Tab-separated table of C-alpha atoms in Angstrom:
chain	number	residue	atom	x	y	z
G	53	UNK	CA	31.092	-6.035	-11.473
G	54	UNK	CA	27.381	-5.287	-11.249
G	55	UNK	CA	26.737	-7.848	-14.402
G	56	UNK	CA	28.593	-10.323	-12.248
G	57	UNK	CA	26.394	-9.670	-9.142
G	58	UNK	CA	23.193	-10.034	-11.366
G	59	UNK	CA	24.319	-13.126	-12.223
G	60	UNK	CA	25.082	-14.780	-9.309
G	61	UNK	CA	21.845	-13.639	-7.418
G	62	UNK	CA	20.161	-15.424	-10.705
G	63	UNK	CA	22.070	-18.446	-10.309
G	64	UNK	CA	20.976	-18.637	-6.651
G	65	UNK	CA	17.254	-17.597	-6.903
G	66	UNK	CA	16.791	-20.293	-9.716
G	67	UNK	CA	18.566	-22.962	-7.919
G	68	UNK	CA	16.358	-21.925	-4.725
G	69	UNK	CA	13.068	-22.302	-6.806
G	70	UNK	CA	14.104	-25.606	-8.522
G	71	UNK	CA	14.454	-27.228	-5.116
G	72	UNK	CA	11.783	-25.363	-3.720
G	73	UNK	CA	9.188	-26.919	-6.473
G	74	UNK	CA	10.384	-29.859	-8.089
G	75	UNK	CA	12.635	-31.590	-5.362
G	76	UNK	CA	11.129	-30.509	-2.062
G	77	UNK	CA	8.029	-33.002	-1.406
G	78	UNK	CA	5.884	-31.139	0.170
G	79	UNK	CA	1.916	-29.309	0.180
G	80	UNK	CA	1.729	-26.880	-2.361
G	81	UNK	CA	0.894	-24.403	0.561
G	82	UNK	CA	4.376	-25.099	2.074
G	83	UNK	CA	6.278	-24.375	-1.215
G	84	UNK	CA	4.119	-20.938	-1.638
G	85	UNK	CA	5.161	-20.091	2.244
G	86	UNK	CA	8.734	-20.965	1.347
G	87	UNK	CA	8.946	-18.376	-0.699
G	88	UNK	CA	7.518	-16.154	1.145
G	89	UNK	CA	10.407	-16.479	4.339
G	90	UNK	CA	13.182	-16.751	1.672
G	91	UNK	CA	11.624	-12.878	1.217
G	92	UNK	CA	11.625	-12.278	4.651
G	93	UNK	CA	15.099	-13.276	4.943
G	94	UNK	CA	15.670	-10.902	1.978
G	95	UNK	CA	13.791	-7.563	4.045
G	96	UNK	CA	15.726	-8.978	7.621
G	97	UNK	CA	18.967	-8.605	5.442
G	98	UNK	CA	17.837	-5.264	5.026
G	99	UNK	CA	16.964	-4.452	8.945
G	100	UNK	CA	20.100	-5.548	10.160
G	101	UNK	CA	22.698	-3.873	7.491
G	102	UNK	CA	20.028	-0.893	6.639
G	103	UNK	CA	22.697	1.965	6.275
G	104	UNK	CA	20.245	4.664	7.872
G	105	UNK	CA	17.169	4.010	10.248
G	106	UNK	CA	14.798	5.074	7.677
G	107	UNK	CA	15.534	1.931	5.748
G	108	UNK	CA	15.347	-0.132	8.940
G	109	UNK	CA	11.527	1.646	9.267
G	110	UNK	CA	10.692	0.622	5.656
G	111	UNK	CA	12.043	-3.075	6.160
G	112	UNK	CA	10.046	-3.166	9.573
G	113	UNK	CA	6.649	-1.609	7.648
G	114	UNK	CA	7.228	-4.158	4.645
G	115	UNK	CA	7.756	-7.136	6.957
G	116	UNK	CA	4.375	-6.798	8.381
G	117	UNK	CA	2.260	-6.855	5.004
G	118	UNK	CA	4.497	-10.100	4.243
G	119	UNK	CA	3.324	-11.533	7.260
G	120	UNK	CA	-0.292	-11.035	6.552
G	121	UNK	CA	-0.236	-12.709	3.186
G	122	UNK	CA	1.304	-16.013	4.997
G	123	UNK	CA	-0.910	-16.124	7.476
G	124	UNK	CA	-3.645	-16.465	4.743
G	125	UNK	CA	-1.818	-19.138	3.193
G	126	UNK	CA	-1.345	-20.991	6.076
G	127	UNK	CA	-5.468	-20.572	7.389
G	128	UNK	CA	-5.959	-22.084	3.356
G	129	UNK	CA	-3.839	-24.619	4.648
G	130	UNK	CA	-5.076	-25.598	7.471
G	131	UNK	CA	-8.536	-24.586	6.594
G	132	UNK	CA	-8.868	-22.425	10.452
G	133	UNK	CA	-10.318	-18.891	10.252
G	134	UNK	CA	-8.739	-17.540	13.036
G	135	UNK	CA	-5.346	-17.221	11.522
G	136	UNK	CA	-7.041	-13.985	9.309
G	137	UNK	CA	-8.212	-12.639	12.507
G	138	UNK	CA	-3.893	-12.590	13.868
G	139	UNK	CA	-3.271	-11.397	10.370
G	140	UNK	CA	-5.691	-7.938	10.554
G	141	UNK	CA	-4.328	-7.365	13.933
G	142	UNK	CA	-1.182	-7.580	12.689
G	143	UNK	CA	-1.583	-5.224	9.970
G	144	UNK	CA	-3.203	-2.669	12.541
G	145	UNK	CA	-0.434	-3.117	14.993
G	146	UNK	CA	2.458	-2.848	12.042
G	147	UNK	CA	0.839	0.022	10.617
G	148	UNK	CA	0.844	2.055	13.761
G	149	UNK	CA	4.430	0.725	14.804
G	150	UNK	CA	5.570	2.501	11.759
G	151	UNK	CA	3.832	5.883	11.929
G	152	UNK	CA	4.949	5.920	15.534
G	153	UNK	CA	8.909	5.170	14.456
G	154	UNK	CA	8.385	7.754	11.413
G	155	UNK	CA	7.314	10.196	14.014
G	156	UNK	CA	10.464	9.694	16.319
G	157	UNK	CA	12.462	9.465	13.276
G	158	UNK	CA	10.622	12.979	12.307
G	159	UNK	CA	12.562	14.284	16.065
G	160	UNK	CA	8.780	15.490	17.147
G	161	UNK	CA	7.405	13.712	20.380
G	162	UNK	CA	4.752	11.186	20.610
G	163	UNK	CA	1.919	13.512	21.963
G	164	UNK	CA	2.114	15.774	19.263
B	145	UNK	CA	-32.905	14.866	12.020
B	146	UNK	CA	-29.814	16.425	12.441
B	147	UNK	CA	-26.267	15.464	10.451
B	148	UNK	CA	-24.966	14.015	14.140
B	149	UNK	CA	-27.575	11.436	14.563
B	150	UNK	CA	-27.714	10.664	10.678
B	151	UNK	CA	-24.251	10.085	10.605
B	152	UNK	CA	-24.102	7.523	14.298
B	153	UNK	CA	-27.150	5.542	12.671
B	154	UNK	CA	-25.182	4.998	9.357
B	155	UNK	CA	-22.137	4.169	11.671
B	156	UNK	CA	-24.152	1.964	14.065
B	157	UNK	CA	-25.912	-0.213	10.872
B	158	UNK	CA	-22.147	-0.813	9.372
B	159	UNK	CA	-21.023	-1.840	12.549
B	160	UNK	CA	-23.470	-4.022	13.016
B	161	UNK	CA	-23.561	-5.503	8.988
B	162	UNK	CA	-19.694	-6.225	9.482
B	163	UNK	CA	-19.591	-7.767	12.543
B	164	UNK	CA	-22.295	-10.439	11.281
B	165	UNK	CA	-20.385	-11.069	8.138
B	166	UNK	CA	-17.460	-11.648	10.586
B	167	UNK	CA	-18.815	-14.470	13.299
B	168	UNK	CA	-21.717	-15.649	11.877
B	169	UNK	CA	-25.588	-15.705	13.432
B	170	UNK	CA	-26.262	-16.559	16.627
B	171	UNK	CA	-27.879	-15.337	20.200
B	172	UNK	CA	-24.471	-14.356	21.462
B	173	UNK	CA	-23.045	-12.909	18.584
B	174	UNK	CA	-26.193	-10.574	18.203
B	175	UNK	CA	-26.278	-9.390	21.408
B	176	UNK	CA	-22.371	-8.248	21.878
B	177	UNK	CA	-22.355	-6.987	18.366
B	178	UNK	CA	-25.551	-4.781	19.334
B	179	UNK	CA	-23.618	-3.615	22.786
B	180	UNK	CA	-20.438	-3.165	21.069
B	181	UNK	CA	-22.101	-0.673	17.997
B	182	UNK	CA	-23.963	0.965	20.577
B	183	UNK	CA	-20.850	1.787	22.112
B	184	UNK	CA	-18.887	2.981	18.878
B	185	UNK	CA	-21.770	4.722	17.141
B	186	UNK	CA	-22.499	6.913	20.823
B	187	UNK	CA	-18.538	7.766	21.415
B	188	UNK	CA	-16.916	8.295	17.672
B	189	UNK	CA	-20.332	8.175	15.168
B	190	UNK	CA	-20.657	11.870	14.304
B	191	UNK	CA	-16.874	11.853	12.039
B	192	UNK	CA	-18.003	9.641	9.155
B	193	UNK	CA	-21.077	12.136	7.467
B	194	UNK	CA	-19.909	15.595	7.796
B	195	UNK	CA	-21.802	17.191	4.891
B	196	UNK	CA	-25.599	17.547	3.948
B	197	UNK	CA	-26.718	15.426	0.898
B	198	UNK	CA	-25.756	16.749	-1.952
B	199	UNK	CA	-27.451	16.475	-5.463
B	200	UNK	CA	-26.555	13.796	-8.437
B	201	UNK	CA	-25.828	11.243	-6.514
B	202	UNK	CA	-26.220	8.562	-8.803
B	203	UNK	CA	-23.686	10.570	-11.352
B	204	UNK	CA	-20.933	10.564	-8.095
B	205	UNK	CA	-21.737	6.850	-7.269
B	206	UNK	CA	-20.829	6.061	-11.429
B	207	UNK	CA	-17.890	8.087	-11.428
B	208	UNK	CA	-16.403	6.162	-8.375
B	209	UNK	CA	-16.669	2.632	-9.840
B	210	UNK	CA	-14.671	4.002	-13.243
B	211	UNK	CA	-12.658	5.710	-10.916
B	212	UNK	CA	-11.778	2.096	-9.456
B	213	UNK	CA	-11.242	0.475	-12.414
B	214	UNK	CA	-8.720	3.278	-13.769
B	215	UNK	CA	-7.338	2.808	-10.482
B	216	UNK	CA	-6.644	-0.889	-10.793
B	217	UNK	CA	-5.670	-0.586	-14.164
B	218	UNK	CA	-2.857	1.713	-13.745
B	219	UNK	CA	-1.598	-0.161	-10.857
B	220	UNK	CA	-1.151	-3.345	-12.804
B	221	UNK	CA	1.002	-0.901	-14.891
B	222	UNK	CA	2.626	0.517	-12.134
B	223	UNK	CA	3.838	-3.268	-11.158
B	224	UNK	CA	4.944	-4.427	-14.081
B	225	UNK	CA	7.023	-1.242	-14.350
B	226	UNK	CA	8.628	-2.098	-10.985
B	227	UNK	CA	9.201	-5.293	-11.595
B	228	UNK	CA	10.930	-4.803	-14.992
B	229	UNK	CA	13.288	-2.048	-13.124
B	230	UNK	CA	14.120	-4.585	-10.160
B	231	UNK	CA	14.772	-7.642	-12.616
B	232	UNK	CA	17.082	-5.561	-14.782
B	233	UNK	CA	20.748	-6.005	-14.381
B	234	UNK	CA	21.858	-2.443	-14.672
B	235	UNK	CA	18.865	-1.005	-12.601
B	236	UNK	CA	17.838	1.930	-15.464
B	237	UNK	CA	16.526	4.413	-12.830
B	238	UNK	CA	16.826	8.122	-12.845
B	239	UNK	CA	15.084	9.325	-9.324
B	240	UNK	CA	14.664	12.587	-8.586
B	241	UNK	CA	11.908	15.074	-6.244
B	242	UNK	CA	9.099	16.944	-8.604
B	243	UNK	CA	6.501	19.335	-7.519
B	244	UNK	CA	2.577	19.341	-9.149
B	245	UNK	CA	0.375	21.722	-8.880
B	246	UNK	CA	-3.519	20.338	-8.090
B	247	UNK	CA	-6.883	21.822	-8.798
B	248	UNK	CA	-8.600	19.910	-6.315
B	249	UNK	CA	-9.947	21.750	-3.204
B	250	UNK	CA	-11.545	19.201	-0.406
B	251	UNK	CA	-9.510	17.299	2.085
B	252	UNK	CA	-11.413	13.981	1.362
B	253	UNK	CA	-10.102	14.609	-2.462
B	254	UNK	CA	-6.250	15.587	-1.997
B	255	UNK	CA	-6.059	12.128	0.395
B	256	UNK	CA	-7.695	9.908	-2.075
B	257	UNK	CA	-5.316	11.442	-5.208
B	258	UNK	CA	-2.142	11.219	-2.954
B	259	UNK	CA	-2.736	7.900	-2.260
B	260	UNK	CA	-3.426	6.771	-5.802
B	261	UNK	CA	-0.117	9.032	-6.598
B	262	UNK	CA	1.248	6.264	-4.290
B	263	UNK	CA	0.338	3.346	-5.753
B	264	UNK	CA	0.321	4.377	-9.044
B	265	UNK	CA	3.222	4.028	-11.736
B	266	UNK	CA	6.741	5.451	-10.435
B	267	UNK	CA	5.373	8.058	-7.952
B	268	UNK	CA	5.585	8.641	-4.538
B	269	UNK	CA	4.245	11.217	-2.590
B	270	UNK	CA	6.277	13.367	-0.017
B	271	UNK	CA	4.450	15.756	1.403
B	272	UNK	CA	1.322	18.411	0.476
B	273	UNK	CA	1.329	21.924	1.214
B	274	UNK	CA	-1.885	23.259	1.974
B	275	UNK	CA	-2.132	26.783	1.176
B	276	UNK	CA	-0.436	26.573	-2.396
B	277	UNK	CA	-2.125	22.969	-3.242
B	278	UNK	CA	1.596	21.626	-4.349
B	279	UNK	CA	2.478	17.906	-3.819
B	280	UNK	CA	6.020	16.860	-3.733
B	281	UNK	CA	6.535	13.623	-5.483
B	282	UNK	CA	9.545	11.073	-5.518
B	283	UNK	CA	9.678	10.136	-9.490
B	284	UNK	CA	11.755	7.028	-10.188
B	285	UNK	CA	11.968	7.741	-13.901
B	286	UNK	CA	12.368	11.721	-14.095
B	287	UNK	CA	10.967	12.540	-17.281
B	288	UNK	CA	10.396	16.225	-17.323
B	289	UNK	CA	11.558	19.101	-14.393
B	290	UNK	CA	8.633	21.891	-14.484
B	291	UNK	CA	5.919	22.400	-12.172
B	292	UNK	CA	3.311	22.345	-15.425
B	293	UNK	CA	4.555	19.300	-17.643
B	294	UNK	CA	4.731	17.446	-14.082
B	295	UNK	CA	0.986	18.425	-13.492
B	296	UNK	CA	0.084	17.023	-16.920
B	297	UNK	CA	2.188	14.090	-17.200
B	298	UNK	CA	1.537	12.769	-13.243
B	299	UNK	CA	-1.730	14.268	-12.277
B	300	UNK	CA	-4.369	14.718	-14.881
B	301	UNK	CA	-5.036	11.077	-15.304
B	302	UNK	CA	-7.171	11.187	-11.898
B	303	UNK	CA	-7.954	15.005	-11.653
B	304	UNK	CA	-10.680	14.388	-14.413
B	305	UNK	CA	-12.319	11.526	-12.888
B	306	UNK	CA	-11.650	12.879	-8.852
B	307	UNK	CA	-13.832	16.487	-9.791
B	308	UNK	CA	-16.929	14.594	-10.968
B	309	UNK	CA	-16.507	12.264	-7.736
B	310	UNK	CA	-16.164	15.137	-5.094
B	311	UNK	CA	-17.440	18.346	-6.402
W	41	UNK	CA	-12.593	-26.941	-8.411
W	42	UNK	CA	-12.714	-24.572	-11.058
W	43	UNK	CA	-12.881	-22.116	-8.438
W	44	UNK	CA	-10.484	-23.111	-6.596
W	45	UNK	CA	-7.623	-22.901	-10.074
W	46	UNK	CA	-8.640	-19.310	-10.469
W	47	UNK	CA	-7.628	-18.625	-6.471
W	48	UNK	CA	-4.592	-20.184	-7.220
W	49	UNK	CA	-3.976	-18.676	-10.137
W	50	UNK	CA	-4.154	-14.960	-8.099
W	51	UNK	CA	-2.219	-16.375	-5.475
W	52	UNK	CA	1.007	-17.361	-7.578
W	53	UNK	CA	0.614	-13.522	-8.915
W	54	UNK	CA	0.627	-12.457	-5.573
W	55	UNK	CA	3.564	-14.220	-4.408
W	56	UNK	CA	5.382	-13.520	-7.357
W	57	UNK	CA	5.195	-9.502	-7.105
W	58	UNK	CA	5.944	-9.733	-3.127
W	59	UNK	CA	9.150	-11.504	-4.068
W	60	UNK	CA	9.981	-9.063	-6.973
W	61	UNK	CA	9.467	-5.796	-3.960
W	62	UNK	CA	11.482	-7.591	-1.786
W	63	UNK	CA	14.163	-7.941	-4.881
W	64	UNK	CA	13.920	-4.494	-5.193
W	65	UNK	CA	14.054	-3.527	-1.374
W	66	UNK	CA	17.550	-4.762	-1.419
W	67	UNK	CA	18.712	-4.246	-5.274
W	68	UNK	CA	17.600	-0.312	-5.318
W	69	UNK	CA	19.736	2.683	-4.131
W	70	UNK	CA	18.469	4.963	-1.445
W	71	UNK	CA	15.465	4.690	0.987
W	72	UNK	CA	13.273	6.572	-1.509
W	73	UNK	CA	13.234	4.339	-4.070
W	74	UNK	CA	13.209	1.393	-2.099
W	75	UNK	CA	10.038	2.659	-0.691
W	76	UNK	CA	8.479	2.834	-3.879
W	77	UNK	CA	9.493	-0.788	-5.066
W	78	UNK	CA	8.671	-2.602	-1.478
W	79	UNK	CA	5.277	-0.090	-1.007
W	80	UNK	CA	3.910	-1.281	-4.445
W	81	UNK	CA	4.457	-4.473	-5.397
W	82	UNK	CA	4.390	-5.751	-1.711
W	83	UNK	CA	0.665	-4.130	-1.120
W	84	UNK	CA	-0.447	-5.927	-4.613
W	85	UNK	CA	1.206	-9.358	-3.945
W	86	UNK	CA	-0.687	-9.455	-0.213
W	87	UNK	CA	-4.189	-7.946	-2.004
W	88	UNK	CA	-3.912	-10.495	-4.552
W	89	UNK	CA	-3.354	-13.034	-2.147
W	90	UNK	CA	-6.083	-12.309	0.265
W	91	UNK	CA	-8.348	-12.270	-2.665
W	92	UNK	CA	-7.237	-15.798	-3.785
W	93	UNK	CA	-7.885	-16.619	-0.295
W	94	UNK	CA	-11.714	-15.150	-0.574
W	95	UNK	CA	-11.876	-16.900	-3.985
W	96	UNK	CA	-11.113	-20.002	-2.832
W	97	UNK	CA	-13.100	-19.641	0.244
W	98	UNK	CA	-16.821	-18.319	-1.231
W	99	UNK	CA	-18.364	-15.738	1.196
W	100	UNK	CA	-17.862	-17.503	4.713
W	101	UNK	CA	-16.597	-15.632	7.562
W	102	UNK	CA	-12.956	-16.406	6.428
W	103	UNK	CA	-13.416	-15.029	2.698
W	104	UNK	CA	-14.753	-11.678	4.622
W	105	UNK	CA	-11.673	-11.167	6.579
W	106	UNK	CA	-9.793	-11.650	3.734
W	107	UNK	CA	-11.478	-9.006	2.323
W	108	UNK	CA	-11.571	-6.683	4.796
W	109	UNK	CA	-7.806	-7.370	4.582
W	110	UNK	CA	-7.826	-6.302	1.636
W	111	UNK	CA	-9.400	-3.461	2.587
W	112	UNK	CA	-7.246	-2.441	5.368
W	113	UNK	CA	-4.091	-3.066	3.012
W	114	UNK	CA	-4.990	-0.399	0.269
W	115	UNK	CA	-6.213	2.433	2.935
W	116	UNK	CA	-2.968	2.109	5.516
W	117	UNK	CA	0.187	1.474	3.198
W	118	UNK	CA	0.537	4.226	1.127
W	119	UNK	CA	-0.527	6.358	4.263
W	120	UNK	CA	2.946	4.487	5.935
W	121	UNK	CA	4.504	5.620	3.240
W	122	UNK	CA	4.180	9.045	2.728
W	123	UNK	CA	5.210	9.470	6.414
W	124	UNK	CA	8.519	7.244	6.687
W	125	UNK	CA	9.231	9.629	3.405
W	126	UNK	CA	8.215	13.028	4.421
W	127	UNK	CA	9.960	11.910	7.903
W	128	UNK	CA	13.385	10.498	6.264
W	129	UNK	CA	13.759	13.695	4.463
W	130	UNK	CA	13.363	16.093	7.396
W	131	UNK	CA	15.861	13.740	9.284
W	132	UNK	CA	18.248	15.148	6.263
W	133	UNK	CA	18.719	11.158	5.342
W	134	UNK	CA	20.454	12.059	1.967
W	135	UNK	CA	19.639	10.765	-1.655
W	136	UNK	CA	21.162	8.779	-4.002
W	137	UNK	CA	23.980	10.093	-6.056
W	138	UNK	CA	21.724	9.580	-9.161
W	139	UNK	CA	19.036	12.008	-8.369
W	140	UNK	CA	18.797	14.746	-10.618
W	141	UNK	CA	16.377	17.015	-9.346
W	142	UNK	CA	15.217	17.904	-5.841
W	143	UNK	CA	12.296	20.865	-5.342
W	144	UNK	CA	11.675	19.946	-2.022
W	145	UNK	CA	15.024	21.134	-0.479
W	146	UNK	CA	14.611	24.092	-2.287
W	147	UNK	CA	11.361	24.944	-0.677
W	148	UNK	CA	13.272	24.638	2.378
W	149	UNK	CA	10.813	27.478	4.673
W	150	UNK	CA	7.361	24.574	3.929
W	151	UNK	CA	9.710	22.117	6.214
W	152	UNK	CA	10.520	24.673	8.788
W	153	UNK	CA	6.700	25.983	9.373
W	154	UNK	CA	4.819	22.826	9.444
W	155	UNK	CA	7.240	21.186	11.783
């Protein structure tokens, strides 16, 4: 059962990246950021079924470093700076997002 | 001088050094960079420096850099492990929650080792307790149970090299 | 040019080792190890791709962001980490049914005096 899983997930990752880089015509900036929001589909799979909240707070944590890796893709891109700047303030405002949840997830107050 | 006013000049020149790597010369840029560090180094400058100089200096400053490379070393490890675990069909993991014992005495050194215990091959930490200097780690691959062949096997790659760093 | 193959070259790394955490985000059992898979390899596939970016970019005011990035990336993850961990097990979120050894329930007086 678990074999056959593996092996369907294979079939459909390969097939993604064969259209993703030889039959999509596109930058090579676009493919790279393709596969970065087939991962983010991957970690939103894991938000919205998450069995407990802690693995909604680890899918919400990991989102946010995704995001800061495609935003420097796209500023290579598009060759603009400022896109790094939304990506650091990102990072800041994910980071503190998630010690704030891990604290209410902890049952302890915010001014503690 | 005393260690306050040592510590809000080192803060204000930092400032002030990343802000112009950040935006670039100009009349503008120098002149709300200087207001801005002003600002910082007055309200939050005295938390960076908190001890007086110590001695070998130069010794510390070496250790640090091999420190880094060890670091980034074992993390290329650590993601190949990963990797290898994630990609394999029947997922060959045996997790379980450890305790180590560590030697190290200074805040500043227990943050640094945690977070390499992090980021580091299989390990995560849980939680410190203070008194006893015990870590609780998450092991993915459980290879031994007691509180000494844990110490060995987890934390005496960067015990060494953390000592000659911080004390 | 040449420069600009070697940025590449870190950012394909990159990209590959965020999709393998994500892989293991979803494959792995419990919110422990999934922690460890997306906390890794998701903080080395973003640091290897902001240092592609400052590769590929030399040392203008976009190759220092990326950089402080970088930065940023290694000091606050692991920091996340340790708290959604130490937090999911005081919530009594329980493990998988393949763990073998747990001290920290044992020690069970640490959680109740430092809460």
């Amino acid at each position: 059962m678990r074999m056959l899983r593996w092996s369907i997930g294979l079939v459909l990752i390969a097939a993604f990246g064969y259209f993703n880089f030889f039959i999509y015509d596109g930058p090579i900036y676009f493919k790279l950021i393709n596969v970065i929001l087939v991962s983010a589909l991957f970690v939103l799979f894991r938000v919205i079924f998450g069995p407990s909240p802690a693995d909604r707070i680890v899918a919400v944590d990991i989102l946010g470093i995704l995001i800061v890796g495609m935003l420097a893709i796209l500023g290579l891109h598009y060759d603009q700076g400022f896109l790094m700047d939304i990506g650091l303030i990102w990072a800041l405002l994910s980071f503190i997002a998630s010690l704030a949840f891990a604290k209410i997830l902890e049952g302890r107050s915010l001014d503690d | 001088m005393s260690l306050a006013v040592k510590s809000k000049i080192v803060v204000f020149v930092l400032a002030i050094v990343v802000w112009l790597a950040l935006t670039g010369l100009g009349l503008q840029e120098i002149i709300a960079g200087v207001l801005v560090a002003a600002i910082v180094s007055l309200t939050a400058g005295h938390f960076l420096i908190t001890t007086h100089k110590q001695k070998h200096m130069l010794h510390r400053w070496l250790y640090a850099v091999l420190y880094f490379f060890k670091f980034l070393w074992e993390m290329m490890k650590a993601n190949l492990h990963v990797a290898y675990i994630v990609a394999h069909p029947m997922l060959p993991i045996k997790p379980g929650i450890v305790k180590i014992k560590t030697k190290l005495t200074k805040d500043a050194a227990i943050t640094v080792l945690t977070n390499s215990i992090t980021l580091t091959p299989g390990t995560l930490t849980v939680d410190v307790n203070e008194e006893k200097k015990e870590i609780y780690i998450h092991w993915i691959d459980v290879k031994a149970t007691g509180i000494d062949e844990c110490s060995k096997e987890i934390g005496a790659r960067f015990e060494s090299t953390l000592t000659e760093v911080f004390e | 040019m040449i420069r600009e193959t070697i940025g590449m070259v870190f950012i394909f790394i990159g990209i590959a080792f965020d999709f393998f955490g994500v892989l293991g985000l979803v494959r792995l059992p419990d919110v422990y190890n999934r922690l460890q898979a997306a906390t890794k390899c998701v903080t080395f596939g973003s640091a290897g791709i902001l240092f592609g970016t400052f590769i590929i970019q030399g040392f203008n005011s976009f190759g220092f962001k990326a950089l402080i990035g970088i930065t940023f990336i290694f000091l606050t993850s692991p920091v996340a980490a340790h708290a959604i961990s130490r937090a999911a097990h005081r919530a009594r979120i329980p493990l998988a049914k393949e763990t073998i050894v747990d001290e920290y329930e044992k020690d069970k007086e640490l959680k109740e005096q430092t809460t």
